[in-house]
Short mmCIF file of C-alpha atoms and ligand atoms in Angstrom, two decimals:
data_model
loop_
_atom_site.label_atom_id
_atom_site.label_comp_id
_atom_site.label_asym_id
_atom_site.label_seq_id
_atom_site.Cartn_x
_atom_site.Cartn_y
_atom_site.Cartn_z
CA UNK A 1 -12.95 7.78 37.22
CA UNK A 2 -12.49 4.21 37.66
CA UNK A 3 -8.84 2.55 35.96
CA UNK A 4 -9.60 0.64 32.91
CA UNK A 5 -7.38 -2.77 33.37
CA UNK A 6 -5.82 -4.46 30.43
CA UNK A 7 -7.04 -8.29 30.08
CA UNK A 8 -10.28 -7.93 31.98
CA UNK A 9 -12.21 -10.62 31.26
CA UNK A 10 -15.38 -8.11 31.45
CA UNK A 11 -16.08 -4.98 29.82
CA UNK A 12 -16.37 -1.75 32.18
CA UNK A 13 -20.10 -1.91 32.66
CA UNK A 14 -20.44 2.24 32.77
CA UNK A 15 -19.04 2.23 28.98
CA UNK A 16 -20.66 1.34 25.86
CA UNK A 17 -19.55 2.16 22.14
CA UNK A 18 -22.14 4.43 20.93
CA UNK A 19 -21.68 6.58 23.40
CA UNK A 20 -18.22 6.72 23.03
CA UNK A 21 -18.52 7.23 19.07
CA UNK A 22 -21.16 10.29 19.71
CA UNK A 23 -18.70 11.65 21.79
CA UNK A 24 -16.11 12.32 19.35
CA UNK A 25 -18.59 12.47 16.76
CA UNK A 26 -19.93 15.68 18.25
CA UNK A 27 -16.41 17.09 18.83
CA UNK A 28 -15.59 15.71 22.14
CA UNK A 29 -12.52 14.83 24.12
CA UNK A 30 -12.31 10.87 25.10
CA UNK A 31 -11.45 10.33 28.82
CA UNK A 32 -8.19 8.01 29.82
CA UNK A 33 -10.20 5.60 30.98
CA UNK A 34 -12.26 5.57 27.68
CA UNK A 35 -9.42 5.31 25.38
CA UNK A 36 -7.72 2.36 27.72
CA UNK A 37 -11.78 0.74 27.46
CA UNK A 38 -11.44 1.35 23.86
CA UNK A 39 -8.05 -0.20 23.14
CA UNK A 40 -8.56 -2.80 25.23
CA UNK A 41 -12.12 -4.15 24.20
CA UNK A 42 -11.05 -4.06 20.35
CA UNK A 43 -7.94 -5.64 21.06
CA UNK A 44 -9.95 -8.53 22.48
CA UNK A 45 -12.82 -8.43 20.01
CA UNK A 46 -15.45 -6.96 22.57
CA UNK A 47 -15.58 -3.98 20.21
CA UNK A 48 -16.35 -5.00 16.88
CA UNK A 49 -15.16 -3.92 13.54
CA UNK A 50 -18.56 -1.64 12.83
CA UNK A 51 -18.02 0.10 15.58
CA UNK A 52 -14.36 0.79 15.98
CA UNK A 53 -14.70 1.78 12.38
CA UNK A 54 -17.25 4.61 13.11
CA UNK A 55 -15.50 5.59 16.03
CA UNK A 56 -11.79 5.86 13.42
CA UNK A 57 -14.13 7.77 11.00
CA UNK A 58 -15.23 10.51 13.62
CA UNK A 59 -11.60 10.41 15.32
CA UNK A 60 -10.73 11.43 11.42
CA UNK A 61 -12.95 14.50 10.94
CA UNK A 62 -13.01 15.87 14.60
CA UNK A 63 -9.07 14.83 15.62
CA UNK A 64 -7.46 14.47 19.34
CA UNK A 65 -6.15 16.37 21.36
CA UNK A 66 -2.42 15.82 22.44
CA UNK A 67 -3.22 14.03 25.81
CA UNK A 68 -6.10 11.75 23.96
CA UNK A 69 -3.47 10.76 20.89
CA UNK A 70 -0.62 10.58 24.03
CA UNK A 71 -2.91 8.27 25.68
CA UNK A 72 -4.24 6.42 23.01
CA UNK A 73 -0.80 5.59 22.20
CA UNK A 74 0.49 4.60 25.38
CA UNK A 75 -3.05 2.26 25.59
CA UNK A 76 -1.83 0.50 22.17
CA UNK A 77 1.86 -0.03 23.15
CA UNK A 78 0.20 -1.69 26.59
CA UNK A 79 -2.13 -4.03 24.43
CA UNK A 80 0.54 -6.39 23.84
CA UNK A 81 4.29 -7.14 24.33
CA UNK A 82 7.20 -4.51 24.75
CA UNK A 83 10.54 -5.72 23.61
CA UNK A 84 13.63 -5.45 25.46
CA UNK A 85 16.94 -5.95 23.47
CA UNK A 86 19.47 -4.19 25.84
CA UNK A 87 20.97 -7.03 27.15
CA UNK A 88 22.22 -8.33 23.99
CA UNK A 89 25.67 -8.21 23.26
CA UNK A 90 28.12 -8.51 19.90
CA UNK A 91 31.78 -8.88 20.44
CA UNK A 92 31.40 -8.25 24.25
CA UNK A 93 29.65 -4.65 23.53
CA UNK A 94 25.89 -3.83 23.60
CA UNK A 95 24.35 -3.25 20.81
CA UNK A 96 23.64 -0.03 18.93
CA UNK A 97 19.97 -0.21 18.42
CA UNK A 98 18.40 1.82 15.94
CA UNK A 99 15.51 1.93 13.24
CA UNK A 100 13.87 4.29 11.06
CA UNK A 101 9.94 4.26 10.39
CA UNK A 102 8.45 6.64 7.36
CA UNK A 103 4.91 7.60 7.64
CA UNK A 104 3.71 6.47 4.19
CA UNK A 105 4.94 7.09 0.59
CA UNK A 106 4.83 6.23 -3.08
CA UNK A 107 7.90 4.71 -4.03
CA UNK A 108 9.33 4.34 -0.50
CA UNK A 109 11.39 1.25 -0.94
CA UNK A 110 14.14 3.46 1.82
CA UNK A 111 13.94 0.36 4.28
CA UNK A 112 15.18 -2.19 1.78
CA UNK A 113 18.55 -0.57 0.88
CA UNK A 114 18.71 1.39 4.39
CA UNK A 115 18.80 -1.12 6.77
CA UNK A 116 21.60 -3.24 5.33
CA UNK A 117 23.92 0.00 5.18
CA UNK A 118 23.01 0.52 9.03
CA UNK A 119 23.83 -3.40 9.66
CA UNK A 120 27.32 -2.77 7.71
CA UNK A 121 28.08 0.63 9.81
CA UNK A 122 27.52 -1.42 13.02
CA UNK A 123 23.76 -0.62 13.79
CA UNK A 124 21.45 -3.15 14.96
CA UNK A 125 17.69 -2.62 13.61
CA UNK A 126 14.91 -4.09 15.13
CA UNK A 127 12.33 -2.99 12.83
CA UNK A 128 8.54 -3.99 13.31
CA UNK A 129 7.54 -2.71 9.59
CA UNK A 130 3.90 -2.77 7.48
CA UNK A 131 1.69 -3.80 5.34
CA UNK A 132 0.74 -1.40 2.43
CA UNK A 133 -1.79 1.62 4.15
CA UNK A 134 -3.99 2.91 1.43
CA UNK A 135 -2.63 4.59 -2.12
CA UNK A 136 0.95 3.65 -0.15
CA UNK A 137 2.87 0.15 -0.11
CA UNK A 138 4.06 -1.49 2.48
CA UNK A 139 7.75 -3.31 2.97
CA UNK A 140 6.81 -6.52 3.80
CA UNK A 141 4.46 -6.95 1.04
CA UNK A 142 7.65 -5.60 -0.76
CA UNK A 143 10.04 -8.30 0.68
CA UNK A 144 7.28 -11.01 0.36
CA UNK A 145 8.00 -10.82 -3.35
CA UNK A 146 11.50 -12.64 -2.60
CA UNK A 147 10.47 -16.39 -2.73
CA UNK A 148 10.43 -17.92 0.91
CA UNK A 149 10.90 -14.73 2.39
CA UNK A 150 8.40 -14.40 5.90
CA UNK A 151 8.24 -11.60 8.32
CA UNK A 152 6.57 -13.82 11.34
CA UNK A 153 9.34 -14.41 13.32
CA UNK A 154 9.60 -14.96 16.68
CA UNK A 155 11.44 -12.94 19.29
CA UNK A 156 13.68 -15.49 20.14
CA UNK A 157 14.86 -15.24 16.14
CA UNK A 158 14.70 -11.34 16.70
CA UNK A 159 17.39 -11.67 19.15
CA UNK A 160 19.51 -14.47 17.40
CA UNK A 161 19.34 -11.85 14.33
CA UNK A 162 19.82 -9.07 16.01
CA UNK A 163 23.12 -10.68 17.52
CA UNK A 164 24.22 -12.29 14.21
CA UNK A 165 24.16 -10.17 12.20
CA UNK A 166 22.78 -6.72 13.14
CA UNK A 167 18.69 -6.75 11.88
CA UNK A 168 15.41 -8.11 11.63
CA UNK A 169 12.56 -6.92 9.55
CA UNK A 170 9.12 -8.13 11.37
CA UNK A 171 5.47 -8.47 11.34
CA UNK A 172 4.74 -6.49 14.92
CA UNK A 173 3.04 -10.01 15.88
CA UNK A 174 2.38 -9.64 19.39
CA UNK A 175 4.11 -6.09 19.06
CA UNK A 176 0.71 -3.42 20.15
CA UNK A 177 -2.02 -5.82 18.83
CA UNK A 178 -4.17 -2.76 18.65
CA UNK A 179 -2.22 -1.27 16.26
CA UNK A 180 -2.37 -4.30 13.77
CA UNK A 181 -6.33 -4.51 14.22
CA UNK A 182 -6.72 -0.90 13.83
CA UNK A 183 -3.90 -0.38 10.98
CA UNK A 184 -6.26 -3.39 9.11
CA UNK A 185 -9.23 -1.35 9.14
CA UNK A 186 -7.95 1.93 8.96
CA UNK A 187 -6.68 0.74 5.27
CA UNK A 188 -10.46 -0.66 4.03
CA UNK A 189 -12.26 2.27 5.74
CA UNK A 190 -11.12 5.33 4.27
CA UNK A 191 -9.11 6.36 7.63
CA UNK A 192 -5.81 6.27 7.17
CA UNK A 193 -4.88 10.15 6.17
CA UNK A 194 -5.39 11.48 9.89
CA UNK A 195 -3.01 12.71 12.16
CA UNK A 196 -3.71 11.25 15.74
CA UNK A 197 -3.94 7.93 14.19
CA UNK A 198 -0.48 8.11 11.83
CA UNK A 199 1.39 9.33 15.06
CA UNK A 200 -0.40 6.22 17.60
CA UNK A 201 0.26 3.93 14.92
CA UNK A 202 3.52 4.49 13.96
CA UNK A 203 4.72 5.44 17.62
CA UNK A 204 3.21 2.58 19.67
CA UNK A 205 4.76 0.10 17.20
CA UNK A 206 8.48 1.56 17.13
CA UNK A 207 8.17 1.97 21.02
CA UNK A 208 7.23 -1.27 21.83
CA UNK A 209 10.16 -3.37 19.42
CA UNK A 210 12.50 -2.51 21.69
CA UNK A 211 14.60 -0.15 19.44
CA UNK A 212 16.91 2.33 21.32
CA UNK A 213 17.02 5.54 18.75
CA UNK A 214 14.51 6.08 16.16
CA UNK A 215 14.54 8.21 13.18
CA UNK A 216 11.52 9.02 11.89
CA UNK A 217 10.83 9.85 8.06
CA UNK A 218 8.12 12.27 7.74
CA UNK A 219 6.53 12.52 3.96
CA UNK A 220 4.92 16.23 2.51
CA UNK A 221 3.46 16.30 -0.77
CA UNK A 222 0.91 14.75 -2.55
CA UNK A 223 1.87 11.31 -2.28
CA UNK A 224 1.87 11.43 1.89
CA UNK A 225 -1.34 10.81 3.98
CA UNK A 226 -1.00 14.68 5.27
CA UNK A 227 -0.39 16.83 2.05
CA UNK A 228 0.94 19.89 3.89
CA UNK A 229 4.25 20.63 5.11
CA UNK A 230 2.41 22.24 8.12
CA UNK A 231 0.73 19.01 8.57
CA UNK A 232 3.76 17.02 8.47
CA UNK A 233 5.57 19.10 11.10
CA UNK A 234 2.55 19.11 13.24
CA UNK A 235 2.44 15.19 12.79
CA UNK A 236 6.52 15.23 12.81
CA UNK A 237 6.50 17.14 16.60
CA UNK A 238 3.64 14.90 17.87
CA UNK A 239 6.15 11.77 17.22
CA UNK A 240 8.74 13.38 18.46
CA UNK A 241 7.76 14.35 21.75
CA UNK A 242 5.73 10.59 22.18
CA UNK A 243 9.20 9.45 21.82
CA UNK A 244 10.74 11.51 24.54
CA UNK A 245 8.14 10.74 26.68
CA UNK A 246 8.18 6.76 26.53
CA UNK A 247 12.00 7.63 26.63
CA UNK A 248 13.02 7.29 23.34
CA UNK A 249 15.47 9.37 21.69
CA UNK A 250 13.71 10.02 18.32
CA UNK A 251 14.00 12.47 15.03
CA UNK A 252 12.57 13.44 12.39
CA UNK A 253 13.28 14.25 8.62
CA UNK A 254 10.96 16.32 6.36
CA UNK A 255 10.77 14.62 2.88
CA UNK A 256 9.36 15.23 -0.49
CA UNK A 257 6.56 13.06 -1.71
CA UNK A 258 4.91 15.14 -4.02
CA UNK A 259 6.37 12.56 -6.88
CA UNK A 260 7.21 9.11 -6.43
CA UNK A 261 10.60 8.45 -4.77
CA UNK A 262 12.96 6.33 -7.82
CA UNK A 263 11.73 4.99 -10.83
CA UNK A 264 9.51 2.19 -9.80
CA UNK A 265 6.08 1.51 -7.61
CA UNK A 266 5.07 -1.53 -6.60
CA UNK A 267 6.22 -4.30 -4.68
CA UNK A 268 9.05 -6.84 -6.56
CA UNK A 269 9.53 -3.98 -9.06
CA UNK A 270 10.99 -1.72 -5.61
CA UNK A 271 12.87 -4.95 -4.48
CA UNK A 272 14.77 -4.68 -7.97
CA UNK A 273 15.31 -1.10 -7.91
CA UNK A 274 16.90 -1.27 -3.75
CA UNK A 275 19.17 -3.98 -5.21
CA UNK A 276 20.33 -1.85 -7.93
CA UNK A 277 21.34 0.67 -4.92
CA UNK A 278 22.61 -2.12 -3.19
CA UNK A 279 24.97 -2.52 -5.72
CA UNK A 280 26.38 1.17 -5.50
CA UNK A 281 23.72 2.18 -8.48
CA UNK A 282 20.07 3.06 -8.95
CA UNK A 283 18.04 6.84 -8.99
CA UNK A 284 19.73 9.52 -6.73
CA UNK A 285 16.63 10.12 -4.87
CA UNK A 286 17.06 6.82 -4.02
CA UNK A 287 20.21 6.94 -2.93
CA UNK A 288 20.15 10.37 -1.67
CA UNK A 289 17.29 9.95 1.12
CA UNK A 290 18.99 6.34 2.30
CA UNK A 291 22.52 7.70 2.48
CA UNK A 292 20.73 10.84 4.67
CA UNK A 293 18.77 8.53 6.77
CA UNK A 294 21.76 6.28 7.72
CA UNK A 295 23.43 9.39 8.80
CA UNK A 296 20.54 10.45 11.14
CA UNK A 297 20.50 6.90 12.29
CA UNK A 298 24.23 6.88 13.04
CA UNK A 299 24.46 10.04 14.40
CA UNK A 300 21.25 9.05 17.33
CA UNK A 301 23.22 5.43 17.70
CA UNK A 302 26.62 7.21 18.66
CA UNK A 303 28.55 5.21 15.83
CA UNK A 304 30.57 7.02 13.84
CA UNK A 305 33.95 6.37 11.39
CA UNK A 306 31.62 4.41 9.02
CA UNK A 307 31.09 6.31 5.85
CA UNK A 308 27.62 5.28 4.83
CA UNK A 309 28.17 5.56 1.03
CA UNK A 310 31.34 3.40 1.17
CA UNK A 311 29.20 0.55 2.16
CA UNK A 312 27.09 0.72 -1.35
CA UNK A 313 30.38 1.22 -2.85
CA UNK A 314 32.19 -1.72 -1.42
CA UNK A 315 29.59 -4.43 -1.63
CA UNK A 316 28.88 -4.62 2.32
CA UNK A 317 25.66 -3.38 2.83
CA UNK A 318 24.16 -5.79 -0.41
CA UNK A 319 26.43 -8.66 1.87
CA UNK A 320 24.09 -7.79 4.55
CA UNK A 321 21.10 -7.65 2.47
CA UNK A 322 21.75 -11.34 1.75
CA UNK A 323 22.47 -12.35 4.74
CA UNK A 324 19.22 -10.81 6.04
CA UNK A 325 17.33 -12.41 3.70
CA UNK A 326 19.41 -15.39 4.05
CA UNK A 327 18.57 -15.21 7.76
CA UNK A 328 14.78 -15.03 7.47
CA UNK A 329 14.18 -17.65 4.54
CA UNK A 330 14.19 -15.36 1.66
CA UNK A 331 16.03 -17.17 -1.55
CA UNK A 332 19.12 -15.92 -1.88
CA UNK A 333 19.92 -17.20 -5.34
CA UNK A 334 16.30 -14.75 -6.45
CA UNK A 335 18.06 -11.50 -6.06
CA UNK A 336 17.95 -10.51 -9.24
CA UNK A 337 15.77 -8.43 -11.73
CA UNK A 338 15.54 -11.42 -13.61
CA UNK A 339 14.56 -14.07 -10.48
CA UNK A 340 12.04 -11.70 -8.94
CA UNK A 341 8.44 -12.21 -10.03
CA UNK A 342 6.72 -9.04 -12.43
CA UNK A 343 3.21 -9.40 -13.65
CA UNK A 344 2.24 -11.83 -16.59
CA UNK A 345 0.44 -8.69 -18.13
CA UNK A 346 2.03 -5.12 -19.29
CA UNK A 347 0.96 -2.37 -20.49
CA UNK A 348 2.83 0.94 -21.86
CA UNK A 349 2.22 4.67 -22.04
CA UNK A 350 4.13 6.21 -24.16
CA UNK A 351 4.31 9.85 -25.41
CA UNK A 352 2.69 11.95 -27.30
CA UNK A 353 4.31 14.92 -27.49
CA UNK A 354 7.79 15.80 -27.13
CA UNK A 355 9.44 18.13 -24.03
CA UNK A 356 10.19 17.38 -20.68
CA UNK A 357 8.34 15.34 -18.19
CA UNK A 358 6.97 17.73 -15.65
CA UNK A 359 5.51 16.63 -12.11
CA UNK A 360 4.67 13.53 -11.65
CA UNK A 361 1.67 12.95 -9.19
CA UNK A 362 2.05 10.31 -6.27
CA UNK A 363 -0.80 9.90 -5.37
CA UNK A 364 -2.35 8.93 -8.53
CA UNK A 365 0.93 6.59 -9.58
CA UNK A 366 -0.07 5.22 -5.72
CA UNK A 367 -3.38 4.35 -6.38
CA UNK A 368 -2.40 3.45 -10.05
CA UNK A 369 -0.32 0.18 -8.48
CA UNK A 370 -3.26 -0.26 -5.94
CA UNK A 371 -5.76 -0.63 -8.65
CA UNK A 372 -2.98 -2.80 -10.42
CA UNK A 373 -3.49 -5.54 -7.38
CA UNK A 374 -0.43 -4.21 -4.85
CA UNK A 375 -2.80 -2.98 -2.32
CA UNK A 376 -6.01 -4.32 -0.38
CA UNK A 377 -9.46 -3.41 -0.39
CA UNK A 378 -10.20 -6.05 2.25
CA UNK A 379 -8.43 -6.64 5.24
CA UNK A 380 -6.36 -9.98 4.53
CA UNK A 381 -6.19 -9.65 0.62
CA UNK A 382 -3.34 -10.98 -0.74
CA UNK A 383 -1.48 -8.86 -2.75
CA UNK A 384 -0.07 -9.40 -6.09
CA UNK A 385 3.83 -9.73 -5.69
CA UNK A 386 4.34 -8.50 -9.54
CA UNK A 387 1.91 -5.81 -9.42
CA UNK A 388 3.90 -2.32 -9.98
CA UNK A 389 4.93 0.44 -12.20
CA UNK A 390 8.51 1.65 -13.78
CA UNK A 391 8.67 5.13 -14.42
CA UNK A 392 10.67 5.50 -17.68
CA UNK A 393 11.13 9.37 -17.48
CA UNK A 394 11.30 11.54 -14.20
CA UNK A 395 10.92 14.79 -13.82
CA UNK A 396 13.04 16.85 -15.80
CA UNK A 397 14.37 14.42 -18.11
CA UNK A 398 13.67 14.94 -21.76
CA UNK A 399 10.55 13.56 -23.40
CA UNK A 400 10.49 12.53 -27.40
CA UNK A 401 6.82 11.52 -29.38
CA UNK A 402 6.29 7.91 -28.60
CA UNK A 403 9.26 7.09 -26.17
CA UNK A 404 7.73 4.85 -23.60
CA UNK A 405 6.74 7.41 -20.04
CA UNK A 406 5.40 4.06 -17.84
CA UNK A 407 5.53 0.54 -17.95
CA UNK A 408 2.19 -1.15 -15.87
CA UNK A 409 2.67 -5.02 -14.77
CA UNK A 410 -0.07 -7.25 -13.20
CA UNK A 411 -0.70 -10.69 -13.05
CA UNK A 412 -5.13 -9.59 -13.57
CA UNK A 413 -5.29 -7.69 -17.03
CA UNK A 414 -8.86 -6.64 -16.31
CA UNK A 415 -6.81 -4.20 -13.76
CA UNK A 416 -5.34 -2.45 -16.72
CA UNK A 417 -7.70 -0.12 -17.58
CA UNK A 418 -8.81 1.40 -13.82
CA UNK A 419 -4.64 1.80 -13.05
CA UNK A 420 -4.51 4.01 -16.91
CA UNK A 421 -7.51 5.73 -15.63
CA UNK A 422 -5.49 6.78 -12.74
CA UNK A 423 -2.49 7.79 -14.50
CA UNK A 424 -4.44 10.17 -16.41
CA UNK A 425 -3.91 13.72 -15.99
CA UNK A 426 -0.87 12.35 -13.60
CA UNK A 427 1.95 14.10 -15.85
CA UNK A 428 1.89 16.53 -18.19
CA UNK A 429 4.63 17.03 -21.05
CA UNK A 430 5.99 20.49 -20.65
CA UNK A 431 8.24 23.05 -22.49
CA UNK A 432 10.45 24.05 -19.37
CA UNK A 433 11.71 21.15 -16.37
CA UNK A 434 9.44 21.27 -13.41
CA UNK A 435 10.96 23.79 -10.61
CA UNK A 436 13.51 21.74 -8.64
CA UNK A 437 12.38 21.00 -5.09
CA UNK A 438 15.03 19.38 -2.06
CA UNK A 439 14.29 15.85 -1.11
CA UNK A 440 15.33 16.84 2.27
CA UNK A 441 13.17 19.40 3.51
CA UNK A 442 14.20 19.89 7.70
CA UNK A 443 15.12 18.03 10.44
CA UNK A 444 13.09 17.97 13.61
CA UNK A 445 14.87 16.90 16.70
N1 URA B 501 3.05 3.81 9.11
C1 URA B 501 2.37 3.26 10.16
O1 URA B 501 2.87 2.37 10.84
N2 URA B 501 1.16 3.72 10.43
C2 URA B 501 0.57 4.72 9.73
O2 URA B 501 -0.53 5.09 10.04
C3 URA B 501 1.27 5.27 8.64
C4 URA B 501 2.52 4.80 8.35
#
């Protein structure tokens, strides 16, 4: 087998895409060297989107093997740079680097409110974080909705943040360029719920930023890309070992995502709802899930005599908040539910029964705020800042005729109708509370 190199100006001339694609079309196992070829010629556009997206689509109904998603991800962390933050210093010590990465839920604003408790416990986060993926949003579209906010920074602001005050929440840039590519087309293709691509994706990124300790938040339920909860620890294990073997320390937490996480979907309506945590309030889910992901986080970083939950109490971790957003050109003056932008247009579904809210389905409250204009269908969109959902009743909580269940916003009424469409059949009105479930279902470590 001959070594694929990274950069070559010429293709391999003994490879060609269709072959490769029939290959894993017809169930087979993709060489080193033909996953390095792969990488490597779609990273530098010798590949084209047509074919990389046939060759996602059969990697998504035939799957990899460990060694092909191992090396697939180690070929993606090699397409571009790999941070290195360990010489940095604050107050003469190094600095405890550590992030968190979720694979994909409804409602999963965790970032916003988690990272600025980490900063106020003494963590540094590096954190290379996404777009929205599918029925799922994404946090910088979510932190885009603060006015002047931008996620392009370079790595020379990484550092000064990282050093002043203790995070940075990036675009991966020039972070595994195959990632972005593939991440782009995985959302507009129909790809995105499949295991060997979750784990390369979300594993080549966090490797290459440079973080030292990574906790890894691993969705089951309806609302995740990978339903199952044997799915999820499969998926779970796979990141968990990638990180031992590119030598870092990494865990992972089972969640629930068979209902949305808070009360609101979308992207300034989750900004609203994390400040409202910020602030020592907001849903306990919410609060729940951050204050047990700071812990993992501290814990793996070795810093301890911080209680996370004083921080939302005491005002620290919302100081840090601003001074991250401060920091990367976010308006500081806008953090407020009544600064931050909601759609022009509403709509509301109210009851029409009495009882208690039941289940609430993520996925269809996902795809709901897609349809409303918070997602892409084409790689590029822009998404709609305002575009989102507030869930007026959650599970459990008592239901009378014509109380308002959901508010819709969206700045495109003709989006109305497709998002109620969604939302039909998403609930149901029942006699006794839904069975309680734990947020936190295991740890993998
Ligand atoms: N997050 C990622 O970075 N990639 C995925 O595929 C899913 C979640």
């Amino acid at each position: 087998m001959t070594q694929a190199t990274f950069g070559a100006p010429e293709p391999m001339s003994h490879l060609d895409a269709p072959s490769v694609i029939r290959t894993k079309r017809d169930g087979g196992v993709l060489s080193d060297d033909v996953i390095d070829w792969v990488i490597d010629g779609y990273t530098h556009d010798r590949i084209g989107d047509g074919q990389m997206a046939a060759l996602l689509m059969a990697i998504f109904l035939r799957g990899m093997t460990r060694a092909e998603i191992a090396r697939w991800t180690a070929a993606m962390v090699a397409s571009g740079e790999r941070f290195d933050f360990s010489d940095l210093r604050r107050a003469g010590r190094p600095l405890a680097l550590v992030d968190k990465h979720s694979t994909g839920g409804v409602g999963d604003k965790i970032t916003i409110p988690l990272v600025p408790v980490v900063m106020a416990c003494g963590g540094a986060v590096p954190q290379a974080a996404g777009r929205g993926l599918g029925h799922t949003g994404g946090t910088l579209d979510k932190l885009e909705s603060i006015p002047g906010f931008t996620a392009e920074l370079t790595k020379q602001q990484i550092r000064q943040q990282l050093c002043d005050i203790g995070a940075a929440i990036f675009a991966a840039g020039e972070l595994a360029p195959a990632d972005r590519k593939i991440y782009a087309l995985r959302d507009v293709t129909g790809t995105t719920e499949s295991l060997p691509l979750i784990a390369s994706s979300v594993m080549s990124k966090k490797i290459a930023e440079g973080t030292r300790a990574l906790v890894l938040d691993t969705k089951v339920g309806s609302g995740a890309f990978l339903a199952t909860e044997a799915e999820a620890r499969e998926l779970a294990r796979t990141m968990v070992d990638l990180g031992a073997e590119h030598g870092l320390p990494t865990r992972a937490v089972l969640t629930d995502m068979e209902v949305p996480l808070g009360r609101t979907v979308g992207n300034a309506v989750e900004v609203v709802e994390s400040l409202e945590v910020l602030e020592g309030g907001g849903p306990a889910d919410v609060v729940e899930l951050t204050l047990a992901l700071a812990g993992e986080m501290l814990d793996l970083a070795g810093l301890d005599g911080v209680d996370p939950a004083e921080t939302l109490g005491d005002g620290t971790a919302m100081d840090a908040f601003r001074a991250l957003v401060g920091a990367q050109g976010g308006d500081v003056a806008a953090l407020s539910a009544e600064a931050l932008p909601l759609g022009s247009h509403t709509e509301t579904v109210r009851a029409s029964g009495s009882g208690t809210m039941g289940d609430i389905d993520a996925m269809a409250v996902g795809l709901a705020v897609w349809r409303l204009g918070a997602g892409r269908s084409e790689p590029g969109q822009r998404v709609q800042s305002g575009a989102g959902l507030r869930i007026h009743r959650r599970p459990g909580e008592p239901v009378a005729p014509g109380e308002p269940l959901f508010t819709l916003y969206t700045d495109t009424p003709e989006r109305l109708g497709a998002a109620l469409s969604e939302l039909d059949g998403a609930y149901r009105i029942a006699t006794e509370p839904p069975a309680q479930r734990p947020l936190i279902i295991d740890r993998i470590t």
